[in-house]
């Protein structure tokens, strides 16, 4: 049994504690593979310092060209390797632990990259408009202040004004549902309706990507929200069955807070 | 040996006669599978009448909701089946002739649909701005007049004014090259540079889609054009090697003109 992988995730105040669509992708991957891991909880303002400390590579750039660090990141003590970005982590885990369920089969590697481009393209902006302001309310005061300072410039407005209840928010939500329906059309492109997962009958990384976006809705807006009901009943109940299948990969360990 | 499939394609005046990126996808599929077929040449204004005659399904809708027929279409006398749309044709051929090279492996079916969405999204608009006006000059007078009448409303301007030589055309072409580079990044997402085809070492339908767009450039602008040189030298010569691999699947039969 390998030593536990350290998995750096961002906490929120809700019961389940983990909410980020990007870190959820990695948690699903670790749980699907059954690899031992320990969550290290990192508040937003500490992500850069932690990333530098453990030798993570910046995944993006700030507008001024300086490095921008994001989570998820893992540190694998078995190989003394630090990896950031959920897709890179999935590829690393597939390569390093070949006896665990493969999430990106060789033949599908480039197609997975294209899927990520396509699916983010159809869902991210509208989902973010709804979810980012709602997420802010669930963060610790420190993370909330950081989140506000970094996200408000992206939207060009106060978080409270990004998607207040009303027709514009409803239009964004309608486009999220439309994006899910487009995904359903991809899943049914072969003329059948029985393909629950992107690869067919087994879960792959593309599914973890979708589940990461969906669980974000459930965790932040709540399982009894109108939005979650919409997700569960859309496309003939497909997404309810889909998330039920992910249910057994949603274990969250207590973990520990990062020490800087 | 099955009876020859009838393959409905659109002619142009160039030596190779066939130019459409969409029908090329199907020609590549038929040639890769080694299935006997005969090309039936159809001028643009005749596509709807031919499609109705052979019982094709409209692939799109006109703005007013009426059916819009496109090529490629095939009629397979062995199964008495008419199929339109290059992706649907590829799936039909995979299903009906399982002993031929499979172009959309089961595991990749939904990913192929997502790939099509993603790749069209990054390349189509800019490539069309350059290629559609150039294509018009290579069509028969009847097809050219039809092409002009149907395409000019899409661009909102005369074809000659869509992308005349100058900075705006150059910007479109730069975005086409950028799209190819994005595709290269998908192919190299696993950190290697040796994946020539989307599925790895064998050609699949996603590659036929890419080759269909690229051969359009070569046929219409010419193998000695600046644009084709750009394609061949981009991304370390990757697309030159890619199109060389497709070279053995570019046979074009004499075929015959459609009789209405």
Short mmCIF file of C-alpha atoms in Angstrom, two decimals:
data_model
loop_
_atom_site.label_atom_id
_atom_site.label_comp_id
_atom_site.label_asym_id
_atom_site.label_seq_id
_atom_site.Cartn_x
_atom_site.Cartn_y
_atom_site.Cartn_z
CA UNK A 1 0.00 0.00 0.00
CA UNK A 2 1.52 3.34 -0.98
CA UNK A 3 1.91 6.14 1.56
CA UNK A 4 -1.02 8.60 1.60
CA UNK A 5 -0.93 11.25 -1.11
CA UNK A 6 -1.32 14.79 0.20
CA UNK A 7 -4.29 16.42 -1.53
CA UNK A 8 -4.57 20.21 -1.26
CA UNK A 9 -8.19 21.36 -1.28
CA UNK A 10 -10.12 24.55 -0.40
CA UNK A 11 -12.60 24.38 2.53
CA UNK A 12 -16.00 25.99 2.87
CA UNK A 13 -18.33 26.23 5.89
CA UNK A 14 -20.86 23.68 4.67
CA UNK A 15 -21.17 20.26 6.24
CA UNK A 16 -19.31 18.53 3.40
CA UNK A 17 -16.51 21.14 3.60
CA UNK A 18 -15.35 20.62 -0.02
CA UNK A 19 -17.05 22.42 -2.87
CA UNK A 20 -14.60 23.41 -5.66
CA UNK A 21 -15.46 21.85 -9.03
CA UNK A 22 -11.77 21.57 -9.85
CA UNK A 23 -10.63 19.94 -6.62
CA UNK A 24 -13.67 17.66 -6.69
CA UNK A 25 -12.39 16.25 -10.00
CA UNK A 26 -9.22 15.15 -8.22
CA UNK A 27 -11.07 13.84 -5.16
CA UNK A 28 -13.25 11.73 -7.45
CA UNK A 29 -10.12 10.46 -9.22
CA UNK A 30 -8.42 9.50 -5.94
CA UNK A 31 -11.57 7.83 -4.62
CA UNK A 32 -12.23 5.95 -7.88
CA UNK A 33 -8.66 4.68 -7.86
CA UNK A 34 -8.90 3.78 -4.19
CA UNK A 35 -5.57 5.44 -3.45
CA UNK A 36 -4.89 6.45 0.18
CA UNK A 37 -4.74 10.21 0.60
CA UNK A 38 -5.02 12.93 3.21
CA UNK A 39 -6.70 16.27 2.53
CA UNK A 40 -4.73 19.39 3.43
CA UNK A 41 -7.16 22.32 3.74
CA UNK A 42 -5.89 25.59 2.30
CA UNK A 43 -7.69 28.95 2.50
CA UNK A 44 -7.63 31.03 -0.71
CA UNK A 45 -5.08 33.66 0.43
CA UNK A 46 -2.62 30.85 1.31
CA UNK A 47 -2.71 28.99 -2.03
CA UNK A 48 0.29 30.81 -3.52
CA UNK A 49 2.52 30.40 -0.45
CA UNK A 50 1.66 26.70 -0.08
CA UNK A 51 2.18 26.10 -3.78
CA UNK A 52 5.62 27.69 -3.71
CA UNK A 53 6.54 25.80 -0.55
CA UNK A 54 5.75 22.37 -2.02
CA UNK A 55 7.26 23.19 -5.42
CA UNK A 56 4.04 23.33 -7.41
CA UNK A 57 4.04 24.70 -10.94
CA UNK A 58 1.81 27.68 -11.65
CA UNK A 59 -1.06 26.54 -13.87
CA UNK A 60 -1.95 29.98 -15.23
CA UNK A 61 -0.59 33.49 -15.56
CA UNK A 62 -1.82 36.73 -14.08
CA UNK A 63 -2.62 39.46 -16.65
CA UNK A 64 0.82 40.97 -15.87
CA UNK A 65 2.53 37.67 -16.70
CA UNK A 66 3.35 36.65 -13.13
CA UNK A 67 2.60 33.05 -12.11
CA UNK A 68 -0.89 32.16 -10.86
CA UNK A 69 -1.21 29.12 -8.62
CA UNK A 70 -4.37 27.06 -8.37
CA UNK A 71 -5.67 23.99 -6.58
CA UNK A 72 -6.02 21.05 -6.82
CA UNK A 73 -2.41 20.12 -6.22
CA UNK A 74 -1.14 16.80 -4.91
CA UNK A 75 2.16 15.83 -3.33
CA UNK A 76 2.90 12.14 -3.70
CA UNK A 77 5.48 11.08 -1.08
CA UNK A 78 5.95 7.73 -2.86
CA UNK A 79 7.55 9.44 -5.86
CA UNK A 80 8.33 12.83 -4.23
CA UNK A 81 6.30 14.49 -6.97
CA UNK A 82 4.15 17.61 -6.81
CA UNK A 83 1.49 18.01 -9.52
CA UNK A 84 -1.09 20.74 -10.10
CA UNK A 85 -4.13 20.86 -12.42
CA UNK A 86 -6.79 18.16 -12.25
CA UNK A 87 -6.15 16.78 -15.75
CA UNK A 88 -2.38 16.58 -15.18
CA UNK A 89 -3.03 14.88 -11.84
CA UNK A 90 -5.34 12.31 -13.50
CA UNK A 91 -2.64 11.53 -16.10
CA UNK A 92 0.01 11.29 -13.38
CA UNK A 93 -2.12 8.89 -11.32
CA UNK A 94 -2.90 6.74 -14.38
CA UNK A 95 0.81 6.53 -15.19
CA UNK A 96 2.09 6.02 -11.65
CA UNK A 97 -0.56 3.58 -10.44
CA UNK A 98 -1.31 1.48 -13.53
CA UNK A 99 -3.13 -1.19 -11.51
CA UNK A 100 -5.89 1.25 -10.53
CA UNK A 101 -8.88 2.06 -12.80
CA UNK A 102 -7.57 4.06 -15.74
CA UNK A 103 -9.35 7.41 -16.10
CA UNK A 104 -7.87 8.54 -19.42
CA UNK A 105 -7.32 5.49 -21.64
CA UNK A 106 -4.43 6.02 -24.10
CA UNK A 107 -6.70 6.12 -27.15
CA UNK A 108 -8.80 8.88 -25.55
CA UNK A 109 -6.07 11.22 -24.32
CA UNK A 110 -6.33 13.91 -27.02
CA UNK A 111 -10.11 13.49 -27.07
CA UNK A 112 -10.20 14.14 -23.34
CA UNK A 113 -8.37 17.43 -23.91
CA UNK A 114 -10.86 18.38 -26.62
CA UNK A 115 -13.77 17.36 -24.37
CA UNK A 116 -12.49 19.61 -21.61
CA UNK A 117 -12.30 22.52 -24.07
CA UNK A 118 -15.78 21.82 -25.42
CA UNK A 119 -17.56 21.22 -22.12
CA UNK A 120 -16.01 24.15 -20.29
CA UNK A 121 -16.85 26.27 -23.32
CA UNK A 122 -20.56 25.49 -23.16
CA UNK A 123 -21.10 25.59 -19.38
CA UNK A 124 -18.44 27.53 -17.46
CA UNK A 125 -19.36 31.19 -17.91
CA UNK A 126 -23.04 30.82 -17.13
CA UNK A 127 -22.51 28.38 -14.29
CA UNK A 128 -19.83 30.63 -12.77
CA UNK A 129 -22.15 33.65 -12.85
CA UNK A 130 -24.56 31.75 -10.63
CA UNK A 131 -22.16 29.77 -8.50
CA UNK A 132 -19.33 32.18 -7.69
CA UNK A 133 -21.47 34.71 -5.78
CA UNK A 134 -23.23 31.85 -3.97
CA UNK A 135 -19.89 30.23 -3.15
CA UNK A 136 -18.54 33.42 -1.59
CA UNK A 137 -21.17 33.19 1.16
CA UNK A 138 -19.92 29.76 2.18
CA UNK A 139 -16.24 30.67 2.57
CA UNK A 140 -14.34 31.70 5.70
CA UNK A 141 -14.04 35.48 6.19
CA UNK A 142 -10.39 35.44 4.95
CA UNK A 143 -11.16 33.41 1.84
CA UNK A 144 -14.32 35.39 1.18
CA UNK A 145 -12.42 38.70 1.21
CA UNK A 146 -9.76 37.25 -1.13
CA UNK A 147 -12.39 35.73 -3.39
CA UNK A 148 -14.21 39.06 -3.62
CA UNK A 149 -11.01 40.98 -4.38
CA UNK A 150 -9.98 38.58 -7.16
CA UNK A 151 -13.35 37.67 -8.71
CA UNK A 152 -15.08 41.06 -8.78
CA UNK A 153 -12.61 42.48 -11.35
CA UNK A 154 -13.36 39.48 -13.61
CA UNK A 155 -17.08 40.26 -13.57
CA UNK A 156 -16.55 44.03 -13.42
CA UNK A 157 -19.12 44.33 -10.64
CA UNK A 158 -19.75 43.46 -6.99
CA UNK A 159 -20.43 39.74 -6.49
CA UNK A 160 -23.93 40.57 -5.21
CA UNK A 161 -24.69 42.16 -8.60
CA UNK A 162 -23.34 39.37 -10.83
CA UNK A 163 -26.50 37.28 -10.90
CA UNK A 164 -29.19 38.56 -8.52
CA UNK A 165 -32.53 36.75 -8.68
CA UNK A 166 -34.30 37.85 -11.86
CA UNK A 167 -34.53 37.27 -15.58
CA UNK A 168 -30.78 37.55 -16.31
CA UNK A 169 -29.95 34.90 -13.72
CA UNK A 170 -32.76 32.75 -15.11
CA UNK A 171 -31.28 33.08 -18.60
CA UNK A 172 -27.87 31.97 -17.34
CA UNK A 173 -29.44 28.99 -15.62
CA UNK A 174 -31.37 28.11 -18.78
CA UNK A 175 -28.07 28.09 -20.66
CA UNK A 176 -26.57 25.76 -18.03
CA UNK A 177 -29.46 23.37 -18.61
CA UNK A 178 -28.97 23.74 -22.35
CA UNK A 179 -25.28 22.87 -21.91
CA UNK A 180 -26.25 19.69 -20.05
CA UNK A 181 -28.61 18.86 -22.89
CA UNK A 182 -25.81 19.37 -25.43
CA UNK A 183 -23.71 16.95 -23.38
CA UNK A 184 -26.61 14.50 -23.49
CA UNK A 185 -26.64 14.83 -27.28
CA UNK A 186 -22.94 13.94 -27.37
CA UNK A 187 -23.64 10.91 -25.16
CA UNK A 188 -26.45 9.86 -27.47
CA UNK A 189 -24.64 10.61 -30.73
CA UNK A 190 -24.57 6.90 -31.59
CA UNK A 191 -28.36 6.83 -31.56
CA UNK A 192 -28.70 5.05 -28.21
CA UNK A 193 -29.78 6.44 -24.84
CA UNK A 194 -27.99 3.93 -22.59
CA UNK A 195 -24.54 5.53 -22.42
CA UNK A 196 -24.40 6.88 -18.87
CA UNK A 197 -20.67 7.68 -18.87
CA UNK A 198 -18.60 9.34 -21.56
CA UNK A 199 -16.47 6.23 -22.19
CA UNK A 200 -19.53 3.97 -22.12
CA UNK A 201 -20.00 1.75 -19.07
CA UNK A 202 -17.03 2.86 -16.99
CA UNK A 203 -16.26 6.22 -15.41
CA UNK A 204 -13.47 8.26 -16.96
CA UNK A 205 -11.93 11.64 -16.32
CA UNK A 206 -14.45 13.40 -18.58
CA UNK A 207 -17.20 12.17 -16.27
CA UNK A 208 -15.27 13.37 -13.22
CA UNK A 209 -15.15 16.78 -14.90
CA UNK A 210 -18.92 16.82 -15.35
CA UNK A 211 -19.54 15.50 -11.85
CA UNK A 212 -17.23 18.18 -10.44
CA UNK A 213 -19.39 20.90 -11.97
CA UNK A 214 -22.62 19.25 -10.83
CA UNK A 215 -21.55 18.57 -7.26
CA UNK A 216 -20.62 22.25 -6.96
CA UNK A 217 -24.30 23.07 -7.54
CA UNK A 218 -25.48 20.51 -5.00
CA UNK A 219 -22.99 21.49 -2.27
CA UNK A 220 -23.42 25.27 -2.55
CA UNK A 221 -27.07 25.71 -3.56
CA UNK A 222 -28.23 22.65 -1.63
CA UNK A 223 -29.80 19.31 -2.54
CA UNK A 224 -33.24 20.84 -1.97
CA UNK A 225 -32.69 23.85 -4.26
CA UNK A 226 -34.71 24.44 -7.42
CA UNK A 227 -31.48 24.18 -9.42
CA UNK A 228 -30.60 20.74 -8.09
CA UNK A 229 -34.14 19.55 -8.79
CA UNK A 230 -33.73 20.87 -12.33
CA UNK A 231 -30.47 18.92 -12.73
CA UNK A 232 -32.01 15.71 -11.40
CA UNK A 233 -35.06 15.88 -13.66
CA UNK A 234 -33.32 17.11 -16.85
CA UNK A 235 -32.87 14.83 -19.84
CA UNK A 236 -35.08 12.05 -18.53
CA UNK A 237 -33.33 11.82 -15.16
CA UNK A 238 -29.97 11.05 -16.76
CA UNK A 239 -28.02 13.36 -14.41
CA UNK A 240 -29.70 11.98 -11.32
CA UNK A 241 -28.56 8.46 -12.29
CA UNK A 242 -25.15 9.85 -13.18
CA UNK A 243 -24.62 11.54 -9.81
CA UNK A 244 -25.97 8.49 -7.99
CA UNK A 245 -23.19 6.49 -9.62
CA UNK A 246 -20.67 9.03 -8.32
CA UNK A 247 -22.15 8.79 -4.82
CA UNK A 248 -19.79 6.03 -3.77
CA UNK A 249 -16.79 8.18 -4.69
CA UNK A 250 -17.69 11.16 -2.51
CA UNK A 251 -15.90 10.22 0.71
CA UNK A 252 -14.22 13.22 2.32
CA UNK A 253 -11.60 12.59 5.01
CA UNK A 254 -11.25 14.97 7.97
CA UNK A 255 -7.82 15.99 6.78
CA UNK A 256 -5.88 18.77 8.45
CA UNK A 257 -5.33 22.46 8.01
CA UNK A 258 -2.19 23.48 6.19
CA UNK A 259 0.74 24.72 8.29
CA UNK A 260 2.67 27.45 6.56
CA UNK B 1 -17.49 -8.04 -51.81
CA UNK B 2 -20.43 -5.70 -51.26
CA UNK B 3 -22.02 -3.78 -54.13
CA UNK B 4 -20.58 -0.28 -54.60
CA UNK B 5 -22.00 2.34 -52.25
CA UNK B 6 -23.29 5.46 -54.02
CA UNK B 7 -21.48 8.49 -52.63
CA UNK B 8 -23.02 11.90 -53.38
CA UNK B 9 -20.37 14.61 -53.66
CA UNK B 10 -20.14 18.19 -55.01
CA UNK B 11 -17.80 18.83 -57.97
CA UNK B 12 -15.54 21.79 -58.66
CA UNK B 13 -13.53 22.70 -61.75
CA UNK B 14 -10.12 21.83 -60.29
CA UNK B 15 -8.19 18.78 -61.43
CA UNK B 16 -9.10 16.77 -58.31
CA UNK B 17 -12.79 17.70 -58.76
CA UNK B 18 -13.67 17.17 -55.07
CA UNK B 19 -13.12 19.92 -52.53
CA UNK B 20 -15.83 20.00 -49.81
CA UNK B 21 -14.43 19.48 -46.30
CA UNK B 22 -17.58 17.62 -45.32
CA UNK B 23 -17.72 15.23 -48.27
CA UNK B 24 -13.94 14.67 -48.01
CA UNK B 25 -14.52 13.29 -44.50
CA UNK B 26 -16.75 10.60 -45.99
CA UNK B 27 -14.42 9.92 -48.93
CA UNK B 28 -11.57 9.41 -46.46
CA UNK B 29 -13.79 7.05 -44.43
CA UNK B 30 -14.74 5.00 -47.48
CA UNK B 31 -11.13 4.83 -48.68
CA UNK B 32 -9.75 3.94 -45.24
CA UNK B 33 -12.32 1.14 -44.97
CA UNK B 34 -11.56 -0.02 -48.50
CA UNK B 35 -15.25 -0.22 -49.34
CA UNK B 36 -16.23 -0.13 -53.03
CA UNK B 37 -18.11 3.01 -53.94
CA UNK B 38 -19.06 5.19 -56.88
CA UNK B 39 -19.18 8.96 -56.73
CA UNK B 40 -22.35 10.66 -57.94
CA UNK B 41 -21.59 14.30 -58.73
CA UNK B 42 -24.29 16.76 -57.67
CA UNK B 43 -24.27 20.50 -58.36
CA UNK B 44 -25.40 22.71 -55.46
CA UNK B 45 -28.85 23.64 -56.84
CA UNK B 46 -29.65 19.93 -57.26
CA UNK B 47 -28.81 18.79 -53.72
CA UNK B 48 -32.34 19.16 -52.37
CA UNK B 49 -34.03 17.36 -55.28
CA UNK B 50 -31.53 14.49 -55.20
CA UNK B 51 -31.82 14.20 -51.43
CA UNK B 52 -35.60 13.97 -51.59
CA UNK B 53 -35.44 11.48 -54.45
CA UNK B 54 -33.17 9.05 -52.57
CA UNK B 55 -34.99 9.50 -49.26
CA UNK B 56 -32.27 11.38 -47.41
CA UNK B 57 -33.02 13.05 -44.09
CA UNK B 58 -32.47 16.79 -43.85
CA UNK B 59 -29.47 17.44 -41.60
CA UNK B 60 -30.35 21.03 -40.75
CA UNK B 61 -33.22 23.48 -40.82
CA UNK B 62 -33.62 26.71 -42.73
CA UNK B 63 -34.28 29.80 -40.59
CA UNK B 64 -37.99 29.39 -41.44
CA UNK B 65 -37.97 25.82 -40.12
CA UNK B 66 -38.10 24.07 -43.50
CA UNK B 67 -35.71 21.16 -44.07
CA UNK B 68 -32.18 21.87 -45.30
CA UNK B 69 -30.40 19.08 -47.14
CA UNK B 70 -26.63 18.73 -47.25
CA UNK B 71 -24.00 16.42 -48.67
CA UNK B 72 -22.31 14.05 -48.05
CA UNK B 73 -25.02 11.46 -48.40
CA UNK B 74 -24.54 7.80 -49.22
CA UNK B 75 -26.94 5.20 -50.55
CA UNK B 76 -25.89 1.68 -49.67
CA UNK B 77 -27.57 -0.80 -52.03
CA UNK B 78 -26.47 -3.71 -49.81
CA UNK B 79 -28.77 -2.59 -47.02
CA UNK B 80 -31.00 -0.21 -49.04
CA UNK B 81 -30.09 2.56 -46.63
CA UNK B 82 -29.64 6.29 -47.25
CA UNK B 83 -27.57 8.23 -44.71
CA UNK B 84 -26.60 11.91 -44.58
CA UNK B 85 -24.05 13.74 -42.41
CA UNK B 86 -20.44 12.61 -42.32
CA UNK B 87 -20.46 11.56 -38.65
CA UNK B 88 -23.67 9.56 -39.05
CA UNK B 89 -22.18 7.94 -42.17
CA UNK B 90 -19.01 7.00 -40.27
CA UNK B 91 -21.09 5.40 -37.50
CA UNK B 92 -23.23 3.58 -40.08
CA UNK B 93 -20.17 2.21 -41.88
CA UNK B 94 -18.56 1.11 -38.58
CA UNK B 95 -21.77 -0.70 -37.63
CA UNK B 96 -22.53 -2.23 -41.01
CA UNK B 97 -19.01 -3.27 -41.99
CA UNK B 98 -17.46 -4.35 -38.67
CA UNK B 99 -14.53 -6.09 -40.38
CA UNK B 100 -13.21 -2.79 -41.78
CA UNK B 101 -11.04 -0.39 -39.74
CA UNK B 102 -13.23 1.15 -37.04
CA UNK B 103 -13.24 4.95 -37.20
CA UNK B 104 -15.20 5.68 -34.00
CA UNK B 105 -14.32 3.04 -31.38
CA UNK B 106 -17.18 2.46 -28.92
CA UNK B 107 -15.33 4.04 -25.99
CA UNK B 108 -14.72 7.23 -28.01
CA UNK B 109 -18.19 7.81 -29.44
CA UNK B 110 -19.32 10.64 -27.13
CA UNK B 111 -15.79 12.06 -27.15
CA UNK B 112 -15.90 12.17 -30.94
CA UNK B 113 -19.08 14.25 -30.75
CA UNK B 114 -17.41 16.61 -28.27
CA UNK B 115 -14.31 16.79 -30.47
CA UNK B 116 -16.40 17.79 -33.44
CA UNK B 117 -18.01 20.57 -31.40
CA UNK B 118 -14.66 21.77 -30.07
CA UNK B 119 -12.69 21.64 -33.34
CA UNK B 120 -15.41 23.23 -35.47
CA UNK B 121 -15.74 25.89 -32.78
CA UNK B 122 -12.10 26.92 -32.97
CA UNK B 123 -11.56 26.76 -36.74
CA UNK B 124 -14.74 26.96 -38.79
CA UNK B 125 -15.68 30.64 -38.86
CA UNK B 126 -12.23 31.94 -39.72
CA UNK B 127 -11.46 29.20 -42.20
CA UNK B 128 -14.82 29.71 -43.90
CA UNK B 129 -14.20 33.44 -44.31
CA UNK B 130 -11.11 32.63 -46.33
CA UNK B 131 -12.24 29.49 -48.10
CA UNK B 132 -15.84 30.15 -49.12
CA UNK B 133 -15.09 33.09 -51.42
CA UNK B 134 -12.14 31.20 -52.91
CA UNK B 135 -14.28 28.10 -53.39
CA UNK B 136 -16.94 30.06 -55.29
CA UNK B 137 -14.42 30.73 -58.08
CA UNK B 138 -13.88 27.00 -58.59
CA UNK B 139 -17.54 26.03 -58.97
CA UNK B 140 -19.61 25.63 -62.13
CA UNK B 141 -21.66 28.71 -63.09
CA UNK B 142 -24.87 27.11 -61.74
CA UNK B 143 -23.33 26.12 -58.43
CA UNK B 144 -21.51 29.42 -58.13
CA UNK B 145 -24.73 31.40 -58.52
CA UNK B 146 -26.45 29.19 -55.93
CA UNK B 147 -23.49 29.41 -53.59
CA UNK B 148 -23.48 33.20 -53.87
CA UNK B 149 -27.23 33.46 -53.25
CA UNK B 150 -27.08 31.24 -50.15
CA UNK B 151 -23.74 32.27 -48.61
CA UNK B 152 -23.82 36.03 -49.06
CA UNK B 153 -26.74 36.44 -46.60
CA UNK B 154 -24.73 34.48 -44.01
CA UNK B 155 -21.82 36.90 -44.27
CA UNK B 156 -24.03 39.92 -44.89
CA UNK B 157 -21.83 41.02 -47.78
CA UNK B 158 -20.77 40.08 -51.30
CA UNK B 159 -18.41 37.09 -51.34
CA UNK B 160 -15.67 39.28 -52.83
CA UNK B 161 -15.84 41.48 -49.73
CA UNK B 162 -15.79 38.72 -47.10
CA UNK B 163 -12.02 38.40 -46.87
CA UNK B 164 -10.19 40.47 -49.47
CA UNK B 165 -6.37 40.47 -49.21
CA UNK B 166 -5.43 42.68 -46.25
CA UNK B 167 -5.07 42.77 -42.49
CA UNK B 168 -8.54 41.36 -41.68
CA UNK B 169 -7.94 38.32 -43.87
CA UNK B 170 -4.49 37.92 -42.31
CA UNK B 171 -6.06 37.98 -38.84
CA UNK B 172 -8.52 35.26 -39.83
CA UNK B 173 -5.67 33.15 -41.21
CA UNK B 174 -3.65 33.69 -38.01
CA UNK B 175 -6.61 32.39 -36.03
CA UNK B 176 -6.76 29.31 -38.29
CA UNK B 177 -3.10 28.64 -37.50
CA UNK B 178 -3.82 29.23 -33.81
CA UNK B 179 -6.66 26.69 -34.01
CA UNK B 180 -4.25 24.12 -35.47
CA UNK B 181 -1.88 24.88 -32.63
CA UNK B 182 -4.66 24.34 -30.08
CA UNK B 183 -5.31 20.98 -31.73
CA UNK B 184 -1.60 20.22 -31.39
CA UNK B 185 -1.86 21.01 -27.68
CA UNK B 186 -4.70 18.51 -27.35
CA UNK B 187 -2.59 15.91 -29.17
CA UNK B 188 0.32 16.61 -26.84
CA UNK B 189 -1.75 16.85 -23.63
CA UNK B 190 -0.10 13.71 -22.29
CA UNK B 191 3.30 15.42 -22.45
CA UNK B 192 4.53 13.59 -25.55
CA UNK B 193 4.93 14.86 -29.11
CA UNK B 194 4.62 11.54 -30.94
CA UNK B 195 0.82 11.28 -31.19
CA UNK B 196 0.18 11.94 -34.89
CA UNK B 197 -3.48 10.87 -34.86
CA UNK B 198 -6.18 11.69 -32.35
CA UNK B 199 -6.60 8.06 -31.25
CA UNK B 200 -2.84 7.51 -31.14
CA UNK B 201 -1.29 5.42 -33.88
CA UNK B 202 -4.35 4.70 -35.99
CA UNK B 203 -6.55 7.06 -37.95
CA UNK B 204 -10.02 7.74 -36.60
CA UNK B 205 -12.96 9.88 -37.63
CA UNK B 206 -11.66 12.89 -35.69
CA UNK B 207 -8.57 12.81 -37.93
CA UNK B 208 -10.73 12.55 -41.04
CA UNK B 209 -12.51 15.69 -39.82
CA UNK B 210 -9.22 17.56 -39.50
CA UNK B 211 -7.92 16.24 -42.83
CA UNK B 212 -11.19 17.30 -44.49
CA UNK B 213 -10.61 20.90 -43.41
CA UNK B 214 -6.94 20.82 -44.42
CA UNK B 215 -7.45 19.24 -47.85
CA UNK B 216 -10.01 21.99 -48.60
CA UNK B 217 -7.18 24.51 -48.25
CA UNK B 218 -4.84 22.50 -50.48
CA UNK B 219 -7.42 21.82 -53.21
CA UNK B 220 -8.83 25.34 -53.46
CA UNK B 221 -5.84 27.59 -52.64
CA UNK B 222 -3.30 25.22 -54.19
CA UNK B 223 -0.38 23.15 -52.89
CA UNK B 224 1.95 26.04 -53.78
CA UNK B 225 -0.03 28.69 -51.88
CA UNK B 226 1.39 30.59 -48.91
CA UNK B 227 -1.41 29.11 -46.79
CA UNK B 228 -0.53 25.51 -47.63
CA UNK B 229 3.14 26.22 -46.87
CA UNK B 230 2.04 27.64 -43.53
CA UNK B 231 0.07 24.47 -42.77
CA UNK B 232 2.97 22.22 -43.71
CA UNK B 233 5.51 24.10 -41.60
CA UNK B 234 3.30 24.77 -38.55
CA UNK B 235 3.87 22.98 -35.26
CA UNK B 236 7.17 21.41 -36.29
CA UNK B 237 5.85 19.93 -39.52
CA UNK B 238 3.20 17.91 -37.72
CA UNK B 239 0.46 18.69 -40.27
CA UNK B 240 2.70 17.86 -43.21
CA UNK B 241 3.32 14.38 -41.76
CA UNK B 242 -0.37 14.12 -40.94
CA UNK B 243 -1.53 14.90 -44.49
CA UNK B 244 1.16 12.62 -45.95
CA UNK B 245 -0.41 9.78 -43.95
CA UNK B 246 -3.78 10.66 -45.50
CA UNK B 247 -2.24 10.68 -48.99
CA UNK B 248 -3.02 7.00 -49.59
CA UNK B 249 -6.70 7.61 -48.86
CA UNK B 250 -7.24 10.35 -51.42
CA UNK B 251 -8.27 8.26 -54.43
CA UNK B 252 -11.11 9.88 -56.38
CA UNK B 253 -13.04 7.74 -58.88
CA UNK B 254 -14.38 9.26 -62.11
CA UNK B 255 -17.92 8.67 -60.94
CA UNK B 256 -20.88 9.99 -62.87
CA UNK B 257 -23.13 13.01 -62.90
CA UNK B 258 -26.43 12.67 -61.13
CA UNK B 259 -29.54 12.10 -63.26
CA UNK B 260 -32.58 13.81 -61.86
#
